[in-house]
Short mmCIF file of C-alpha atoms and ligand atoms in Angstrom, two decimals:
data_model
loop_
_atom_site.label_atom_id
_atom_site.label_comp_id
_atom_site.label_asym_id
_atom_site.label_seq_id
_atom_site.Cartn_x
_atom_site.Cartn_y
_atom_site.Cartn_z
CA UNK A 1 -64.93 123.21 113.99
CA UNK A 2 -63.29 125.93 111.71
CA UNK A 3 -60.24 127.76 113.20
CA UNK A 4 -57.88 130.61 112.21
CA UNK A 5 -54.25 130.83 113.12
CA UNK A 6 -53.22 134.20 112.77
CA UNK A 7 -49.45 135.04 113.92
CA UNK A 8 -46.38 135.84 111.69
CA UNK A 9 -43.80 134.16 109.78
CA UNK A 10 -42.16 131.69 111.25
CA UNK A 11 -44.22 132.19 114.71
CA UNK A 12 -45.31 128.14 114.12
CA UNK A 13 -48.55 128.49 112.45
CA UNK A 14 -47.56 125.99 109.75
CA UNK A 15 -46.43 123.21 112.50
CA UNK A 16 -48.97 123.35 114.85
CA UNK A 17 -51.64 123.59 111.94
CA UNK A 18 -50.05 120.48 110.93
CA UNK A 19 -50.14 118.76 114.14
CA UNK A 20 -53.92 120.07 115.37
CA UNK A 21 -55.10 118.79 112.18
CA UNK A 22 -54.30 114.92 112.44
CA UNK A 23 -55.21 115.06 115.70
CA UNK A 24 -58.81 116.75 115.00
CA UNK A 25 -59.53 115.53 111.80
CA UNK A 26 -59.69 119.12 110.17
CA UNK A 27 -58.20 119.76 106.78
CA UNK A 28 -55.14 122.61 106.72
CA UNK A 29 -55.27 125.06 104.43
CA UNK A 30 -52.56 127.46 104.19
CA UNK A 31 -52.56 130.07 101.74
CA UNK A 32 -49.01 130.65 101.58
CA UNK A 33 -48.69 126.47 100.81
CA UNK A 34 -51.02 126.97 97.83
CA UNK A 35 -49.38 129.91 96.41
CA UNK A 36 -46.38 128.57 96.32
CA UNK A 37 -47.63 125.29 94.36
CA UNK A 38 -48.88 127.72 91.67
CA UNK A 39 -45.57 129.38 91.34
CA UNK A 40 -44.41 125.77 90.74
CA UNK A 41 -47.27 125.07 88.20
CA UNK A 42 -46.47 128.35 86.76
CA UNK A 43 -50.01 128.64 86.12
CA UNK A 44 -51.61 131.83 85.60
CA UNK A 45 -52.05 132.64 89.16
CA UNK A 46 -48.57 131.42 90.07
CA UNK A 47 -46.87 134.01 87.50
CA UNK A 48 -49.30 136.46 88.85
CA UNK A 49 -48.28 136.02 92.36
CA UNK A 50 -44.37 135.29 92.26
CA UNK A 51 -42.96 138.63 92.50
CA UNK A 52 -45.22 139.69 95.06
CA UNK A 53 -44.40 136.66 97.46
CA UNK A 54 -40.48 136.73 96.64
CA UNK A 55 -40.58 140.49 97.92
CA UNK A 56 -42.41 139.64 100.86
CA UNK A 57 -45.45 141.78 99.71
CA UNK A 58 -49.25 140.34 99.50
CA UNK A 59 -50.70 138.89 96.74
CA UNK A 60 -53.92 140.53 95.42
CA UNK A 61 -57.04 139.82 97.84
CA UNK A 62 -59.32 138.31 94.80
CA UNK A 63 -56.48 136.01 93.72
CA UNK A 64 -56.47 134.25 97.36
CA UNK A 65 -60.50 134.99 98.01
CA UNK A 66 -60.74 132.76 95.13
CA UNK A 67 -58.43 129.81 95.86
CA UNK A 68 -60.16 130.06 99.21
CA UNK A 69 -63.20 129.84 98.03
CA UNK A 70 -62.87 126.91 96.09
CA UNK A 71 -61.29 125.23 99.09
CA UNK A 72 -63.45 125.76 101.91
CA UNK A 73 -66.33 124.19 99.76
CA UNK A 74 -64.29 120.64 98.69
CA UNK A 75 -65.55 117.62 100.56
CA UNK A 76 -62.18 117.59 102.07
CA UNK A 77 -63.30 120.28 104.25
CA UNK A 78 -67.18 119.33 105.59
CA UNK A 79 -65.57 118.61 109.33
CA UNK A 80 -63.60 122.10 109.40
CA UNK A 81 -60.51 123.45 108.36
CA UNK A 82 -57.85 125.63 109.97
CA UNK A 83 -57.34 128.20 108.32
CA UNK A 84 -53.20 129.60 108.12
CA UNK A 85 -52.38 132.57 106.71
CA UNK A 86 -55.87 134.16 106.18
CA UNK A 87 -57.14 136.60 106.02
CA UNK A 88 -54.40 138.70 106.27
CA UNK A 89 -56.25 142.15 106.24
CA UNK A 90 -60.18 143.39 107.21
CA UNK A 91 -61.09 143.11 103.62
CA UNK A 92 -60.32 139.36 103.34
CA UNK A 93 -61.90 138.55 106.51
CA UNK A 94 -64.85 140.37 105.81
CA UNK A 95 -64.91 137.95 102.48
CA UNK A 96 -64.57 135.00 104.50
CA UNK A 97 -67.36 136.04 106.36
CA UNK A 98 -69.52 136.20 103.41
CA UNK A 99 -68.66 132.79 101.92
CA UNK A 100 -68.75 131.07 105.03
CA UNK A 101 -71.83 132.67 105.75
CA UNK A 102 -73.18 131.40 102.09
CA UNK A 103 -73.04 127.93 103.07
CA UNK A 104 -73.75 128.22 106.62
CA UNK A 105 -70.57 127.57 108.41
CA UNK A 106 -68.91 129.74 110.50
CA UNK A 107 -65.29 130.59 112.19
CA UNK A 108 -65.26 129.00 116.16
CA UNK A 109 -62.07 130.41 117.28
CA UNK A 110 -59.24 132.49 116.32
CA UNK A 111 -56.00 131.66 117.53
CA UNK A 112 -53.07 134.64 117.54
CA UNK A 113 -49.39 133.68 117.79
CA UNK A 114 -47.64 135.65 119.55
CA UNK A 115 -43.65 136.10 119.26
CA UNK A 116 -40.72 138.78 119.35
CA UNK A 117 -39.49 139.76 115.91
CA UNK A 118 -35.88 139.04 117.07
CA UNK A 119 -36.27 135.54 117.45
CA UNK A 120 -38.85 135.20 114.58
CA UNK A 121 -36.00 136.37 112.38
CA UNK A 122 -33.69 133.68 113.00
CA UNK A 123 -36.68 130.98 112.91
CA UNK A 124 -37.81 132.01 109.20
CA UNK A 125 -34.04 133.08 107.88
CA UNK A 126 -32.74 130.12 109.30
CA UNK A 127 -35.20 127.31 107.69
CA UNK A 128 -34.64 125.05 105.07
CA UNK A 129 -36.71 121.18 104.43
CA UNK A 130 -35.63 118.59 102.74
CA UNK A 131 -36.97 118.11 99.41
CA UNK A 132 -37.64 114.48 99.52
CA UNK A 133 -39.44 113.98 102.61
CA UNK A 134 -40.40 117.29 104.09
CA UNK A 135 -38.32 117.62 106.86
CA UNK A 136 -37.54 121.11 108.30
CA UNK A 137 -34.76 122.37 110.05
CA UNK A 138 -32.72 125.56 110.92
CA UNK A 139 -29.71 127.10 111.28
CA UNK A 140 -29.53 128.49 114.08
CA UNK A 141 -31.88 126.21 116.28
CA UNK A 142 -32.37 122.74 114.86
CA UNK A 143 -29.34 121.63 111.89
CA UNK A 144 -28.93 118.40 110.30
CA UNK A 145 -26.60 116.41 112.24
CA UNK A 146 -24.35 116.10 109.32
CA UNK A 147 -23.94 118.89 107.13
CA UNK A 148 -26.21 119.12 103.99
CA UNK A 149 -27.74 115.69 105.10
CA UNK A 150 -31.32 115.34 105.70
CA UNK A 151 -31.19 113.63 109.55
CA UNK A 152 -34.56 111.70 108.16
CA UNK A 153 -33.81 110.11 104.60
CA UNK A 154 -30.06 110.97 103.92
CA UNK A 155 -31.39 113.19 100.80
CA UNK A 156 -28.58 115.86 99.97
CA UNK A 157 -31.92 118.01 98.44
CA UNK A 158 -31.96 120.30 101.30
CA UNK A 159 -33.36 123.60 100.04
CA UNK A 160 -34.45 127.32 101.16
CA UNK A 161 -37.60 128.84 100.50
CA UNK A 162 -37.26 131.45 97.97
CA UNK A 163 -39.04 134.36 100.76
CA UNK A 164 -37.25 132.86 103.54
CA UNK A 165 -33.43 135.47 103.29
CA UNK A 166 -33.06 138.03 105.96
CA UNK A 167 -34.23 141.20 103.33
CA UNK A 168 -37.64 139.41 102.35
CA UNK A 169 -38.42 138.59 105.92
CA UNK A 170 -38.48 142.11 107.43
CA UNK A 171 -40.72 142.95 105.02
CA UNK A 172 -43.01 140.31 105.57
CA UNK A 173 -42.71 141.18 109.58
CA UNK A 174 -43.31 144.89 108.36
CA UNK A 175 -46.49 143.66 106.02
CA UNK A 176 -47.64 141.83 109.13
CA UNK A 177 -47.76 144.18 111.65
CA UNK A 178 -48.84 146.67 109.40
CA UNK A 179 -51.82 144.48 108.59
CA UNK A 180 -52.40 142.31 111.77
CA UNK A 181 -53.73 144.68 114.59
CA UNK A 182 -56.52 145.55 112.47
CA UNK A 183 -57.50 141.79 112.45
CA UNK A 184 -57.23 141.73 115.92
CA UNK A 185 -59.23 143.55 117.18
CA UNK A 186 -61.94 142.38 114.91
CA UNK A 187 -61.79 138.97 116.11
CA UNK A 188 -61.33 140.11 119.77
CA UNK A 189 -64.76 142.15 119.10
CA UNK A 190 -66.38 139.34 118.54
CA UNK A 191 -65.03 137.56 121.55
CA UNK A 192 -63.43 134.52 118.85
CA UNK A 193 -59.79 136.04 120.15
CA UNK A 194 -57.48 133.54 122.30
CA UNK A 195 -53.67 134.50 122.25
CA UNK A 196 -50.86 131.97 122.41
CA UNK A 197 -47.38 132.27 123.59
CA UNK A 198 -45.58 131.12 120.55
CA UNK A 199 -42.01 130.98 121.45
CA UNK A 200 -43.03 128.38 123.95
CA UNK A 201 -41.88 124.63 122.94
CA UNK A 202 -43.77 123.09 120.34
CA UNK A 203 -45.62 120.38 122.47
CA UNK A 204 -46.80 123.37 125.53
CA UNK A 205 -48.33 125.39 122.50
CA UNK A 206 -49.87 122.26 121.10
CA UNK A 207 -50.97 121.27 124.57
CA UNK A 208 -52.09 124.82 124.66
CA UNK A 209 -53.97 124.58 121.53
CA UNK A 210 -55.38 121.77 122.17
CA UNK A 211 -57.11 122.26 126.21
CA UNK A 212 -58.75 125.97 124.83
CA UNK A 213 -60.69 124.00 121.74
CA UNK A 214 -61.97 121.59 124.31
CA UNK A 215 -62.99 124.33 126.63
P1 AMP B 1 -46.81 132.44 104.17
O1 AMP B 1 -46.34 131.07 103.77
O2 AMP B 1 -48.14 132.43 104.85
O3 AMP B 1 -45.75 133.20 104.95
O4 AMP B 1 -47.04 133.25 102.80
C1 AMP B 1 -46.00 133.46 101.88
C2 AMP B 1 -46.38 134.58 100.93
O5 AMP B 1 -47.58 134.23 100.21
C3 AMP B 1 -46.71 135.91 101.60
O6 AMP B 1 -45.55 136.69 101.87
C4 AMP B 1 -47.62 136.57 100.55
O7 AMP B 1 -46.85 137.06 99.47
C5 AMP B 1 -48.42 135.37 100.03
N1 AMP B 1 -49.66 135.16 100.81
C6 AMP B 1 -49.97 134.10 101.60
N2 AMP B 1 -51.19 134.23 102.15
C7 AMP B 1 -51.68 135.41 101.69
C8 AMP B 1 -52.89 136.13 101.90
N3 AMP B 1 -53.88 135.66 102.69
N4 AMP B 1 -53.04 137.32 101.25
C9 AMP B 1 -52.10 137.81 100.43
N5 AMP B 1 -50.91 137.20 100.21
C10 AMP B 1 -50.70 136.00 100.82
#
């Protein structure tokens, strides 16, 4: 099975993608996850794409057709992947198309989260992890119990993501709705559509998730 998550920041692609793929067996791939190793790497890609993700602007389609490319075909991914954070606009999805149709796979649902921008504000603004063990948390909805104490391992590492202050974050809502109706109604057109309340709790959209992939 091989699933896209569209929705915007901080809607809760990244946890449920998480979640659904442990329980299914299906490899995550997030675009946004990869990107932001390259920037670490400061490989050739990474310098390519750091200014555009730390304004909240895309990265060049051929620079993420590419690392999707070489992803989809890894062993890593012969059960199915979910797919979070692409395409992002027609022209990537009609690229997806194309390499999935290359080695005969194809996309069996499209999940869109939907969410106000209000509250996805304070849900990306508010984030930070832990840099030990992963661990996320927020600000305004979910703080460490003591301050600038990771709740899970007691690391003081607690960190921000670069794209995740207030100013970078309207933008990306503005890139995102600028980009995602288009999408849309592509994948309602060819009936792959199912829309998801995202501000519900965690486990009802996983529950959620979970009862339309069986149906
Ligand atoms: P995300 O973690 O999905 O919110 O992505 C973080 C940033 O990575 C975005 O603001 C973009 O700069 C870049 N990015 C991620 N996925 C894509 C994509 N499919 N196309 C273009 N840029 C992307």
């Amino acid at each position: 099975m091989n699933i896209i998550f569209l929705g915007a920041p901080g809607s809760g692609k990244g946890t449920q993608a998480s979640l659904l793929s442990l329980n299914l067996n299906l490899e995550p791939i997030s675009t946004g996850d990869l990107l932001r190793k390259e920037v670490e790497k400061k490989s050739k890609i990474g310098i390519l794409a750091k200014s555009q993700m730390e304004s909240g602007s895309l990265v060049s389609d051929d620079v993420v057709v590419n690392i999707i490319k070489e992803k989809i075909t890894t062993k890593s991914c012969e059960k199915g992947f979910i797919l979070d954070g692409f395409p992002r606009n027609i022209n990537q999805a009609l690229k997806l198309e194309e390499m999935l149709e290359n080695c005969n796979k194809k996309i069996d649902k499209v999940f869109n989260f939907d969410a106000e921008e209000d509250v996805l504000i304070k849900r990306i603004a508010g984030r930070y992890t832990c840099k030990k063990c992963g661990a996320v948390y927020n600000r305004y909805f979910k703080p460490t119990l003591k301050d600038g104490e990771c709740d899970n391992c007691g690391s003081n590492e607690l960190e921000n993501r670069i794209d995740d202050n207030e100013e970078t974050v309207k933008n990306r809502l503005k890139v995102y709705k600028e980009s995602s109706f288009p999408l849309i109604e592509h994948y309602k057109k060819k009936h792959l559509l199912v829309s998801i309340d995202a501000l519900k709790i965690s486990t009802l959209v996983f529950e959620e998730l979970k009862s339309n992939i069986n149906n």
